[in-house]
PDB file of C-alpha atoms in Angstrom:
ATOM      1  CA  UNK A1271      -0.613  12.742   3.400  1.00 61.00           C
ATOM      2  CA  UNK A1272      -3.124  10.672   1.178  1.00 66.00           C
ATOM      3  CA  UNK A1273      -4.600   9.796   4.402  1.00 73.00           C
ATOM      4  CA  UNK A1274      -5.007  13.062   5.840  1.00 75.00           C
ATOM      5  CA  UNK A1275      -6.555  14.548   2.131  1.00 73.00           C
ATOM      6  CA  UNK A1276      -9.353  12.601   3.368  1.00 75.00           C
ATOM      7  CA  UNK A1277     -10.272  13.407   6.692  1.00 76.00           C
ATOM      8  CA  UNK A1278     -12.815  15.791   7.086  1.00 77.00           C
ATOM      9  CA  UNK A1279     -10.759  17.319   9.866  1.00 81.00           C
ATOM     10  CA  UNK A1280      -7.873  18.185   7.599  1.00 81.00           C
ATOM     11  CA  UNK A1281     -10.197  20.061   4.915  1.00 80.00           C
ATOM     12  CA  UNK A1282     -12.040  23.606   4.089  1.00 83.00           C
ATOM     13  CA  UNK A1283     -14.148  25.006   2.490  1.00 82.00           C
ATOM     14  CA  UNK A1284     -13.135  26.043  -1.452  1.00 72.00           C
ATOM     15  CA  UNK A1285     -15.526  29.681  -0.779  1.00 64.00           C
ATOM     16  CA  UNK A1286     -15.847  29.791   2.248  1.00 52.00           C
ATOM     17  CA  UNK A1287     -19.359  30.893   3.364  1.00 48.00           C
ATOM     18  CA  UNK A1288     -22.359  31.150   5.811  1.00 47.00           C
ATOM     19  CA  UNK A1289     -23.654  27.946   6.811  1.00 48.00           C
ATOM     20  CA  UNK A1290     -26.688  26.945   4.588  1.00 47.00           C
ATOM     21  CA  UNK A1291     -29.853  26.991   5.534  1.00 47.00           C
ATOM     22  CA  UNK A1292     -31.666  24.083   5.622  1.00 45.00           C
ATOM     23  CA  UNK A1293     -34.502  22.800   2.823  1.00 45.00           C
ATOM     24  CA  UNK A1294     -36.837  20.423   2.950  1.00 45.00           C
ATOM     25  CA  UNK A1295     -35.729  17.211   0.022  1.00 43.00           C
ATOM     26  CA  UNK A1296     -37.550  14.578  -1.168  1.00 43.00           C
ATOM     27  CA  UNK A1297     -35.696  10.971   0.970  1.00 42.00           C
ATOM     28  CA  UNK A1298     -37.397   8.838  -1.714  1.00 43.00           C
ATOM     29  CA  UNK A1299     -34.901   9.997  -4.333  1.00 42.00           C
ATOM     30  CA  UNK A1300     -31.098   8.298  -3.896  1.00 38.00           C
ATOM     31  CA  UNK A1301     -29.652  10.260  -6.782  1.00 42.00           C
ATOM     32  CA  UNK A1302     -30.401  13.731  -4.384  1.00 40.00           C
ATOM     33  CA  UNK A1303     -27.392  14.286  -2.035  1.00 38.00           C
ATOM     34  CA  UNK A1304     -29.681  14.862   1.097  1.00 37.00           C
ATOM     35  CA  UNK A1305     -25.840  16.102   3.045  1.00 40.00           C
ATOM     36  CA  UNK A1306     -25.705  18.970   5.202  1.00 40.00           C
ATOM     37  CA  UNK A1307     -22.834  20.974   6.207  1.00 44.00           C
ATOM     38  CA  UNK A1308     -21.512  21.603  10.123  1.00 42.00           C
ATOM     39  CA  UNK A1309     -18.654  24.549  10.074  1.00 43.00           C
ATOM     40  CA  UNK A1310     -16.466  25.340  13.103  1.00 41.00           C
ATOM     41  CA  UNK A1311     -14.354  28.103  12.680  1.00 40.00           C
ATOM     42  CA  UNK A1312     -10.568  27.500  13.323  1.00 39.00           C
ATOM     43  CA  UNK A1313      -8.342  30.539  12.859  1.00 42.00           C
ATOM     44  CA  UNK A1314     -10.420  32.353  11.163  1.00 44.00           C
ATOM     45  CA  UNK A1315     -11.112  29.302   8.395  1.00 45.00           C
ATOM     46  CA  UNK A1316     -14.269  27.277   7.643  1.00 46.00           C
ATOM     47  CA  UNK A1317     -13.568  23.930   8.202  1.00 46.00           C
ATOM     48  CA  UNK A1318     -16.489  21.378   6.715  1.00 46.00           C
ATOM     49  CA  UNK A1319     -18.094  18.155   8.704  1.00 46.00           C
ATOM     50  CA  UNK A1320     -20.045  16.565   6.546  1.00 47.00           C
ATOM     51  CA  UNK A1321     -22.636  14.499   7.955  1.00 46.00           C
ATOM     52  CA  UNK A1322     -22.878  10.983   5.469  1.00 46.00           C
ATOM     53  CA  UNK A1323     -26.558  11.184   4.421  1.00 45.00           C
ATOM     54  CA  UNK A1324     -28.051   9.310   1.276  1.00 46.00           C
ATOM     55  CA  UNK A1325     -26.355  10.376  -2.135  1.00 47.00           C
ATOM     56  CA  UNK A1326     -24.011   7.919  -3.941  1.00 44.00           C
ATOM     57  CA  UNK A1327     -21.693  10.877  -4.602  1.00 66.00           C
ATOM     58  CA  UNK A1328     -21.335  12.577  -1.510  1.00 70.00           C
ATOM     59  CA  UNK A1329     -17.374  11.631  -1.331  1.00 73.00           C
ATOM     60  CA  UNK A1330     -16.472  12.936  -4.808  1.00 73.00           C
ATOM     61  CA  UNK A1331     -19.219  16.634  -3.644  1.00 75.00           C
ATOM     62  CA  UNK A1332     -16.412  16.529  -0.581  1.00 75.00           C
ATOM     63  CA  UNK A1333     -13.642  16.941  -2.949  1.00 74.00           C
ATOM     64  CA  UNK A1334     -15.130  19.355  -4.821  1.00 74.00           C
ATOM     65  CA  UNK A1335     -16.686  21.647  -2.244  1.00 76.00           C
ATOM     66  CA  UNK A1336     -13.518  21.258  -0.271  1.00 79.00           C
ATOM     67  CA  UNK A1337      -9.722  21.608  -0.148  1.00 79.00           C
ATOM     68  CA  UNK A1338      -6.973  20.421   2.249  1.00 80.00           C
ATOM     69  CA  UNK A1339      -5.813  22.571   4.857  1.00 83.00           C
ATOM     70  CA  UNK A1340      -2.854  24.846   3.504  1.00 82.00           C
ATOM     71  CA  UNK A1341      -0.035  23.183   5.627  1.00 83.00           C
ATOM     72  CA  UNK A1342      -0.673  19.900   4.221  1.00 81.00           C
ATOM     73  CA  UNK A1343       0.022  21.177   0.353  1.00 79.00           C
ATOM     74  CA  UNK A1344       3.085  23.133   1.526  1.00 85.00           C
ATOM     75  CA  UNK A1345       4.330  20.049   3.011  1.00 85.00           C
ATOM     76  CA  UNK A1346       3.615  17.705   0.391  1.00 79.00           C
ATOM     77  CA  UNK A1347       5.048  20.545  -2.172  1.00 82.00           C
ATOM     78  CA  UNK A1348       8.647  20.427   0.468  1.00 87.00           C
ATOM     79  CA  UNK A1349       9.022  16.395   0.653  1.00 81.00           C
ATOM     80  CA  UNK A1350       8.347  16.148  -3.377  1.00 80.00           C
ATOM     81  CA  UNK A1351      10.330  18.818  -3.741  1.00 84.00           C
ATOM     82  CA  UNK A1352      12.915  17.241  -1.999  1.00 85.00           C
ATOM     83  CA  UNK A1353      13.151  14.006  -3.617  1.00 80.00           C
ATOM     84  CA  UNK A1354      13.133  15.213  -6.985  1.00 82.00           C
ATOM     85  CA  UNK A1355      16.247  17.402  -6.305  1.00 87.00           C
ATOM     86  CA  UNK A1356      17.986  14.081  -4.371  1.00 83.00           C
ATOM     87  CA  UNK A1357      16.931  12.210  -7.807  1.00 82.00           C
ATOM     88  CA  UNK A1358      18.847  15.582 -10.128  1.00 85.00           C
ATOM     89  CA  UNK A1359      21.500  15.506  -8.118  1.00 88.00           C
ATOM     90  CA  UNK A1360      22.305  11.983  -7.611  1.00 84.00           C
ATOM     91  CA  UNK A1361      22.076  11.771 -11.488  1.00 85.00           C
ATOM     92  CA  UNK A1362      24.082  14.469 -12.176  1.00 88.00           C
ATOM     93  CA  UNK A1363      27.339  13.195  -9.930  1.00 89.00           C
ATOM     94  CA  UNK A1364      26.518   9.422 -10.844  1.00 86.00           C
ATOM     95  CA  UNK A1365      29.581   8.288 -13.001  1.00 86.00           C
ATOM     96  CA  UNK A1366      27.809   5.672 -14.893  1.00 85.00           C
ATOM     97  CA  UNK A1367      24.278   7.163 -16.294  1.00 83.00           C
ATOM     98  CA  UNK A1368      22.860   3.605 -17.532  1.00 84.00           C
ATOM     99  CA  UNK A1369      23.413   2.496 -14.023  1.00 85.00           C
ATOM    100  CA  UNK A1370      21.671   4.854 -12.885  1.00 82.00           C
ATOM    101  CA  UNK A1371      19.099   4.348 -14.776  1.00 82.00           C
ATOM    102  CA  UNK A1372      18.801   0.332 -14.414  1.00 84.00           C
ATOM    103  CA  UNK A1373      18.773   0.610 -10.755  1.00 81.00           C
ATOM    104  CA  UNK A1374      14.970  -0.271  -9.522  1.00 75.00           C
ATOM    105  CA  UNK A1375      15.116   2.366  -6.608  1.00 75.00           C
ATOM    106  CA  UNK A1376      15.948   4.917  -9.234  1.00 80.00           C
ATOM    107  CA  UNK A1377      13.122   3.782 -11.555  1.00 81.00           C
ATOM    108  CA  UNK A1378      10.975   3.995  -9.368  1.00 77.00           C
ATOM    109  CA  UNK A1379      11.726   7.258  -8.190  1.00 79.00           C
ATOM    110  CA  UNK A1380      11.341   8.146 -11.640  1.00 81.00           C
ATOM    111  CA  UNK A1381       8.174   6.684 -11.937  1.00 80.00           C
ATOM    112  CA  UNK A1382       6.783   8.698  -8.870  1.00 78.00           C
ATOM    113  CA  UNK A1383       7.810  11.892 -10.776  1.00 79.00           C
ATOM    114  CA  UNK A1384       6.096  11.618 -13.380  1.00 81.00           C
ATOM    115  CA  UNK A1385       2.976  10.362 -11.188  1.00 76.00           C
ATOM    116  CA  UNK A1386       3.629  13.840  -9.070  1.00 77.00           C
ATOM    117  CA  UNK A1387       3.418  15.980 -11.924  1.00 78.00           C
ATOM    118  CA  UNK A1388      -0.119  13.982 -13.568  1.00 75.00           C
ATOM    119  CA  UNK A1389      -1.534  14.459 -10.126  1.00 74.00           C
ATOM    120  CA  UNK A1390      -0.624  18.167 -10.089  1.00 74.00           C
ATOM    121  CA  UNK A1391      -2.161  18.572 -13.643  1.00 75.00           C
ATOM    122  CA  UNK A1392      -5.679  16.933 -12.775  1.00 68.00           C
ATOM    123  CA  UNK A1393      -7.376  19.590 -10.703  1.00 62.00           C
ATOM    124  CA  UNK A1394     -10.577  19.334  -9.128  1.00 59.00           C
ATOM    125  CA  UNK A1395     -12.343  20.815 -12.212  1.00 63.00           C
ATOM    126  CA  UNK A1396     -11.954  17.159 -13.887  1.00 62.00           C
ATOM    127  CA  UNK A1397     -14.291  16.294 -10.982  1.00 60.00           C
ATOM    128  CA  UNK A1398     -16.952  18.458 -12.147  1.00 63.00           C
ATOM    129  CA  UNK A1399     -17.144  16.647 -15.311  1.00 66.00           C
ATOM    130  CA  UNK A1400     -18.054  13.180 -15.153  1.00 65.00           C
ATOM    131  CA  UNK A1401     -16.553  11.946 -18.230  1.00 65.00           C
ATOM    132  CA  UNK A1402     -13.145  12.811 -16.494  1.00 68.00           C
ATOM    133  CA  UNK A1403     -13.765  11.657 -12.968  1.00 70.00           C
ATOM    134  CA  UNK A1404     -12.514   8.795 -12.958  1.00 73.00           C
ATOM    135  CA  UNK A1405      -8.670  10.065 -14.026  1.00 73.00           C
ATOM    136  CA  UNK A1406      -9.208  12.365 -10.947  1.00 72.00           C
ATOM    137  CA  UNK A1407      -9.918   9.173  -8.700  1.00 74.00           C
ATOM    138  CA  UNK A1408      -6.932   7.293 -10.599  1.00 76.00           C
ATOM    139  CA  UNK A1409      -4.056  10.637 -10.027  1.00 73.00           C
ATOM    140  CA  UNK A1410      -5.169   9.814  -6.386  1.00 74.00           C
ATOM    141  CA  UNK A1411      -4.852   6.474  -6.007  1.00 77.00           C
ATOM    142  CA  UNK A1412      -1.443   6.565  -7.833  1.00 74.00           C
ATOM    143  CA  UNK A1413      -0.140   9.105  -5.728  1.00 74.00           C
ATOM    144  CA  UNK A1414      -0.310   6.118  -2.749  1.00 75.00           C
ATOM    145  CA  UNK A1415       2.740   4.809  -4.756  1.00 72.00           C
ATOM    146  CA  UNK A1416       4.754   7.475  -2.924  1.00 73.00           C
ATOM    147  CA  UNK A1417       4.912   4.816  -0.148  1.00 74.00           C
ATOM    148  CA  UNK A1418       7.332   2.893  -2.187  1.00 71.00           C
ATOM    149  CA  UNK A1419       9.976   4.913  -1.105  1.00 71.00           C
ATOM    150  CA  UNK A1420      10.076   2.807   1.878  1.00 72.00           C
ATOM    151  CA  UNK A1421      11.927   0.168   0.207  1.00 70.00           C
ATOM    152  CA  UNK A1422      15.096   2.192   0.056  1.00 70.00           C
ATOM    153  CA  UNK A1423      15.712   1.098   3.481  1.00 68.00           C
ATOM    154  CA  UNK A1424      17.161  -2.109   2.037  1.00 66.00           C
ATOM    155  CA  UNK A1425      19.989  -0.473   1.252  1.00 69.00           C
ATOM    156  CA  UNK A1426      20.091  -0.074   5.583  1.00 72.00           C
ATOM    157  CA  UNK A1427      18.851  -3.579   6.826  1.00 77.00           C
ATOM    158  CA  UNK A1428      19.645  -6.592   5.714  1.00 79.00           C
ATOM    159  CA  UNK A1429      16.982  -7.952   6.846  1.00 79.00           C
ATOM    160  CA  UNK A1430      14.565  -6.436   4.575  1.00 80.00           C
ATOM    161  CA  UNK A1431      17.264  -7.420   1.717  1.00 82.00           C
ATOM    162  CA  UNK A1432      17.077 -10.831   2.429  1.00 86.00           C
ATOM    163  CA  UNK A1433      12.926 -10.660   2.560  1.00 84.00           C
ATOM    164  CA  UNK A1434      12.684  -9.555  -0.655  1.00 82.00           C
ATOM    165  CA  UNK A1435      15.443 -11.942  -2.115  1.00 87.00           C
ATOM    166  CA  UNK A1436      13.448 -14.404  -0.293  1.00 89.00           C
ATOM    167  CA  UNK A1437       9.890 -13.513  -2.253  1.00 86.00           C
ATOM    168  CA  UNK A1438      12.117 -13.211  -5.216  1.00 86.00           C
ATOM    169  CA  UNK A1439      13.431 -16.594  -5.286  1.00 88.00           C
ATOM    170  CA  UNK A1440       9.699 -18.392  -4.156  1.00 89.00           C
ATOM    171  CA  UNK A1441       7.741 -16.919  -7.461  1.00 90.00           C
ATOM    172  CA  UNK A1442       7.012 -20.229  -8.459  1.00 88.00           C
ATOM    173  CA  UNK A1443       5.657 -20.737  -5.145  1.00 86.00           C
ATOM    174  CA  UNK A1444       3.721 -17.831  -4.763  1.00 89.00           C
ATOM    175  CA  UNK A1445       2.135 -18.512  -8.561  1.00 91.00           C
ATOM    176  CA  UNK A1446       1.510 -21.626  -7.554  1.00 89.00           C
ATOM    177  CA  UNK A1447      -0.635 -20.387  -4.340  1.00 90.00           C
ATOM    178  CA  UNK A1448      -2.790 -17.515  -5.810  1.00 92.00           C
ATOM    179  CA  UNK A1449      -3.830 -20.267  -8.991  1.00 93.00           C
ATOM    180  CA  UNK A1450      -4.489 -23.033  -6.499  1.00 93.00           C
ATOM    181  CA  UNK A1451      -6.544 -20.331  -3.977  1.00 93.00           C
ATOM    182  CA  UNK A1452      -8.590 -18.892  -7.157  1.00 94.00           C
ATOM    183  CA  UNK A1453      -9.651 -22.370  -8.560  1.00 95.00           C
ATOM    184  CA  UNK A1454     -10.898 -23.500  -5.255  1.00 95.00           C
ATOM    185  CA  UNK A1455     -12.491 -20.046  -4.677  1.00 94.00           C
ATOM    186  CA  UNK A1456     -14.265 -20.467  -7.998  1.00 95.00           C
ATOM    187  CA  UNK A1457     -15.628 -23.926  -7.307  1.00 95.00           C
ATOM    188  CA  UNK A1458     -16.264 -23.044  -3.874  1.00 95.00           C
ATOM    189  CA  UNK A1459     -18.459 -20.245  -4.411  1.00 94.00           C
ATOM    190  CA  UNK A1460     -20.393 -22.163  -6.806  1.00 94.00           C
ATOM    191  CA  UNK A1461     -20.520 -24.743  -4.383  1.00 94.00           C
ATOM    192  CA  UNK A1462     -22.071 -22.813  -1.965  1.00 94.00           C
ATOM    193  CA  UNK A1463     -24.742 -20.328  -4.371  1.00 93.00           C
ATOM    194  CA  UNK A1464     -26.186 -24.376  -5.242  1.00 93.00           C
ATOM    195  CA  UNK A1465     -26.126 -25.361  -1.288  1.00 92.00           C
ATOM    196  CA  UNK A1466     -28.107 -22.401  -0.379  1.00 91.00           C
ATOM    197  CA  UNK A1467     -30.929 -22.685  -3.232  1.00 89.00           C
ATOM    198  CA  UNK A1468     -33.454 -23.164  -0.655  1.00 85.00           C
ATOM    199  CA  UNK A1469     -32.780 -19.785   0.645  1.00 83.00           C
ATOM    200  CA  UNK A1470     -33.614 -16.467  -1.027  1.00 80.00           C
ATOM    201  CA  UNK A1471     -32.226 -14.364   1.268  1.00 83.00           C
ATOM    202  CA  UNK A1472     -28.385 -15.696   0.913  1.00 86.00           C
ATOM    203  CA  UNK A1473     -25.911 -15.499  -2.383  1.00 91.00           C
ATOM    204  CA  UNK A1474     -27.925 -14.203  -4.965  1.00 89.00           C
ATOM    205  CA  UNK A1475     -25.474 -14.969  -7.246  1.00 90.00           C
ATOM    206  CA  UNK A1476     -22.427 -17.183  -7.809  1.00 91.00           C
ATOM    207  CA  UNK A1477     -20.148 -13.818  -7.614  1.00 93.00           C
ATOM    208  CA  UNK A1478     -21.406 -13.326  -4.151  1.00 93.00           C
ATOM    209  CA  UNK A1479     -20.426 -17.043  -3.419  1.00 94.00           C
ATOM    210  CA  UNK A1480     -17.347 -16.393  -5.164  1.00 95.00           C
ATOM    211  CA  UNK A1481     -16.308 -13.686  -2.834  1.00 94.00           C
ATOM    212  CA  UNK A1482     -17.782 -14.849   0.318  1.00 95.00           C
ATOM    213  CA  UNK A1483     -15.224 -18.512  -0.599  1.00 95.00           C
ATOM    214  CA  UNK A1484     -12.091 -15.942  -0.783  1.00 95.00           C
ATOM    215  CA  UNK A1485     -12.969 -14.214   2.886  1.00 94.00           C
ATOM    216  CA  UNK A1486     -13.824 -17.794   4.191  1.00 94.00           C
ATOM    217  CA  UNK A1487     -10.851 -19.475   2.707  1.00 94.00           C
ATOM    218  CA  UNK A1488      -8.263 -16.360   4.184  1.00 91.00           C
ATOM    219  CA  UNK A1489     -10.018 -17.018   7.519  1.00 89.00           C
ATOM    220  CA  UNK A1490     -11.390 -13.235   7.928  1.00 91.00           C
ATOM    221  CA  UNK A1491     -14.939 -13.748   7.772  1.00 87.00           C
ATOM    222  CA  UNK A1492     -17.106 -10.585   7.582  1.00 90.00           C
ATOM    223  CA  UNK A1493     -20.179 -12.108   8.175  1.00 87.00           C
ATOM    224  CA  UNK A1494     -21.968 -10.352   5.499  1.00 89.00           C
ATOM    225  CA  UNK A1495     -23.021 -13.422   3.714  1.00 90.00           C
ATOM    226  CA  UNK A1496     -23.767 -16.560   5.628  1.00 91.00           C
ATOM    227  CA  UNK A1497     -24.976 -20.040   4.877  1.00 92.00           C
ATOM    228  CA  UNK A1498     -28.376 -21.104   6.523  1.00 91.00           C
ATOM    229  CA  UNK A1499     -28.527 -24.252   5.428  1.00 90.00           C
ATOM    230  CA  UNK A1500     -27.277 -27.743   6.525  1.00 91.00           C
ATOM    231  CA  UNK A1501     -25.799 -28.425   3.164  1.00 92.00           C
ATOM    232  CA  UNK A1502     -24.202 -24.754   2.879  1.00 92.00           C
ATOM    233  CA  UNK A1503     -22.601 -25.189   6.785  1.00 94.00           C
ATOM    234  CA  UNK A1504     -20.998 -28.669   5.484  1.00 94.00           C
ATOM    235  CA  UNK A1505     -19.989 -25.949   2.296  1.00 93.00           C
ATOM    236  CA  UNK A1506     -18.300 -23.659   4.752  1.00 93.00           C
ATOM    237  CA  UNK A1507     -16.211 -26.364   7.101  1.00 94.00           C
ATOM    238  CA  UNK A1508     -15.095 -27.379   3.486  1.00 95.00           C
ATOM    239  CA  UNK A1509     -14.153 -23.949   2.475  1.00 95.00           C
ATOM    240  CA  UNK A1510     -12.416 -22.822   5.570  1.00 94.00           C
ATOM    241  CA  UNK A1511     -10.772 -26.341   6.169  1.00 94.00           C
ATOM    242  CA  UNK A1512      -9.266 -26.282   2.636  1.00 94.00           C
ATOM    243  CA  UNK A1513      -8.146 -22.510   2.469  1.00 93.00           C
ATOM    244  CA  UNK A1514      -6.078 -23.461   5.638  1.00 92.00           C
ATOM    245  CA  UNK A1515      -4.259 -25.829   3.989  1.00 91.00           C
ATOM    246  CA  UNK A1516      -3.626 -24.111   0.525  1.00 91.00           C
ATOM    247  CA  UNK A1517      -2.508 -20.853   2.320  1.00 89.00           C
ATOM    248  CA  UNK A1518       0.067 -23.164   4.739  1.00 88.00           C
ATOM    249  CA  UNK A1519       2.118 -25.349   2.730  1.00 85.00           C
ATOM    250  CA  UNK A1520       3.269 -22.527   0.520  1.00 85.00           C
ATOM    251  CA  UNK A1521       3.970 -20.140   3.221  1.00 86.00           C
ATOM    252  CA  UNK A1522       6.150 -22.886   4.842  1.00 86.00           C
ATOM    253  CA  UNK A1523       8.247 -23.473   2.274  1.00 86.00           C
ATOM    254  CA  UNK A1524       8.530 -19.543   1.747  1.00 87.00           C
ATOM    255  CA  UNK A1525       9.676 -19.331   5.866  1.00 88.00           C
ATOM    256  CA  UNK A1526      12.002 -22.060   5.326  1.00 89.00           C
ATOM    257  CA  UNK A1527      13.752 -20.063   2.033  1.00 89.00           C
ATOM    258  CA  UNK A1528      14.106 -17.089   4.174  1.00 88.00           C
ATOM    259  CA  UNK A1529      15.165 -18.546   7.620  1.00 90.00           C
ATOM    260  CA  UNK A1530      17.952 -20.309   4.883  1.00 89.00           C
ATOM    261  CA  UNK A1531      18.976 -17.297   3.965  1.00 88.00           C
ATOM    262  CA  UNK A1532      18.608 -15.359   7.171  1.00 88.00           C
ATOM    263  CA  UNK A1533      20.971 -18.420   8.737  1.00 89.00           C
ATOM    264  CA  UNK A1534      23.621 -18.083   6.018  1.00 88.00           C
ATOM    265  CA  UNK A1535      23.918 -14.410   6.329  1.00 86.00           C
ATOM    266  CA  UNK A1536      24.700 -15.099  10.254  1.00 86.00           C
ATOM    267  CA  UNK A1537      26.970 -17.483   9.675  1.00 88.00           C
ATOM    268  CA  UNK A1538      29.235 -15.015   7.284  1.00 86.00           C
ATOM    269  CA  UNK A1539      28.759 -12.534   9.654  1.00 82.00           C
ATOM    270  CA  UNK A1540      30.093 -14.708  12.216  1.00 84.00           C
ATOM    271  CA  UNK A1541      32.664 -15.707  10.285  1.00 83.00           C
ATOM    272  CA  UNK A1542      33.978 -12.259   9.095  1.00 82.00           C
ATOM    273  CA  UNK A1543      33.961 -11.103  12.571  1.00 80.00           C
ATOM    274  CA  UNK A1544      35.967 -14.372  13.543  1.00 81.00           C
ATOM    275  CA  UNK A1545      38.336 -13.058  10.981  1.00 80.00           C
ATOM    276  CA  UNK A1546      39.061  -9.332  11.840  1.00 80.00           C
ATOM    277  CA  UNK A1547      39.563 -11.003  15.959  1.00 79.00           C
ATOM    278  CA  UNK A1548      42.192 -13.296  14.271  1.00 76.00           C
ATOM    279  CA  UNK A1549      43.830 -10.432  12.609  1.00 78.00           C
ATOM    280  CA  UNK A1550      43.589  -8.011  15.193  1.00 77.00           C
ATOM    281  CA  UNK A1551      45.008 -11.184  18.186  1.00 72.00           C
ATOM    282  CA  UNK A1552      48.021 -11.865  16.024  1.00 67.00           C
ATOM    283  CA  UNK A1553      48.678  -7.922  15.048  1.00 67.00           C
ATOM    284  CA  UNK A1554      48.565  -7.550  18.972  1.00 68.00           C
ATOM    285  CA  UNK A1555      50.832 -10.790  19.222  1.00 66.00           C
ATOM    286  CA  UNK A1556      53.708  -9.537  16.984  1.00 57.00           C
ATOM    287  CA  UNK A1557      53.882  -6.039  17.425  1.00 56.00           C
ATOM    288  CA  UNK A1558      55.483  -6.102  20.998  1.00 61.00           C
ATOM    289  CA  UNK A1559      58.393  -8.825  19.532  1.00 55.00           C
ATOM    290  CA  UNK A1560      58.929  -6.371  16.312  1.00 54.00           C
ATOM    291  CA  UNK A1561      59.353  -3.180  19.061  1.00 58.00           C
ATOM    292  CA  UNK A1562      61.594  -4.967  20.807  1.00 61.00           C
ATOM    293  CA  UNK A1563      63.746  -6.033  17.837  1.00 57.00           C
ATOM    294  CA  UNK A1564      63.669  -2.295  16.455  1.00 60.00           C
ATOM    295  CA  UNK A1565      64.982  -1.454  19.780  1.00 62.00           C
ATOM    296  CA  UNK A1566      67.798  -3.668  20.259  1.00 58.00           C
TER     297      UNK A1566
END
């Protein structure tokens, strides 16, 4: 659903109207939101394209101009719904309360609540005002927490249990990789803001370095900043060659915790099914001998 909130496809029009007519505005101001409106009519409702023209704010004027389509709220109204009576009612015939309570799935269900019910409260008026805009942009990036939920199908695979003990038990290791990965994206981005002097058109700043070290160093590369020089090339084999071997060693010993795990959880398995065909061989062994000593 936060997906859909934001397709243009999925939205109407607040009052709906006649399409406007078009005026001529000034291009040389970027404050002015030059956007212009398409409507289609679907079942008898305006439903807005916006075309992305200049205007810094044209995706906060699309929330406010607009609304998602009817269906969408009902739904999201049903699921919440939903969950919050699952959350009353497992509460209610819970025999131990602070259990309950101390269980993470349950906090966090909790949690999303309470995060339903502050996005409910900020309505699109806060979006008129700008000194309140930003806690209308925050109730909707919250509400992505709903997601969450997901992890409730531990409690179905294993599998995922023994991920998440697995990322559990390698904290150290995973502290250990993001301080390692930020010092050497610090010194690399400085490293490569001082190769590229020479060039004006490149890093204009060591923040820019900074960021282009963390997208060389994860191996994505967006291209948006690149060296030109011969010094900031030898930079980037650096950079690249070194985030390769940061992001590696940790990430083995993370895959060797969890193929541990995943390998002892087998081998009970294994074992308790050796178990019940023991039981279940001998109860088939001594039943016949026990019917025929009942019978003579």
């Amino acid at each position: 659903m936060s997906c859909m909130v934001t397709d243009t496809k999925f939205r109407v029009d607040r009052t709906p109207t006649s399409p406007p007519t078009s005026t001529p505005t000034s291009t040389n101001n970027r404050n002015q939101l030059t956007r212009t409106n398409s409507t289609t009519s679907i079942s008898n409702v305006s439903v807005v394209r916006p075309v992305k023209e200049e205007g810094l704010d044209w995706k906060m004027k699309l929330f406010i101009d607009t609304k998602p389509l009817d269906y969408i709220n009902y739904i999201d109204y049903v699921t919440t719904g939903f969950f919050i009576l699952e959350l009353f009612l497992h509460f209610l015939v819970c025999p131990q309360k602070k259990r309950f309570l101390n269980d993470n799935n349950n906090k966090m269900d909790v949690l999303l609540f309470f995060v339903t019910l502050l996005y409910w409260c900020v309505t699109v008026d806060f979006m008129r005002n700008n000194s309140y805009r930003n806690l209308f942009v925050f109730a909707n990036v919250i509400m992505m927490l709903k997601i969450l939920r997901m992890f409730r199908l531990t409690k179905l695979y294993t599998e995922l249990r023994i991920l998440l003990i697995t990322l559990q038990k390698s904290i150290k290791e995973l502290i250990l990789l993001f301080v390692t990965f930020a010092i050497f994206a610090v010194l690399f981005g400085n490293l490569i803001y001082y190769s590229e002097m020479s060039e004006s058109e490149t890093f204009p700043d060591s923040f820019i370095g900074i960021w282009w070290s963390i997208i060389t160093m994860t191996t994505v590369g967006y291209g948006d900043y690149v060296p030109k020089s011969s010094i900031g090339y030898f930079a980037g084999v650096i950079t690249a060659t070194t985030g390769v071997l940061i992001i590696t060693m940790p990430i083995a010993v993370i895959a060797g915790k969890f193929d541990g795990y995943y390998t002892a959880y087998n081998t009970n398995k294994t074992k308790t099914k050796m178990r019940e065909l023991q039981k279940q061989e001998h109860h088939n062994s001594v039943a016949p001998l026990y019917n025929t000593a009942i019978m003579n």
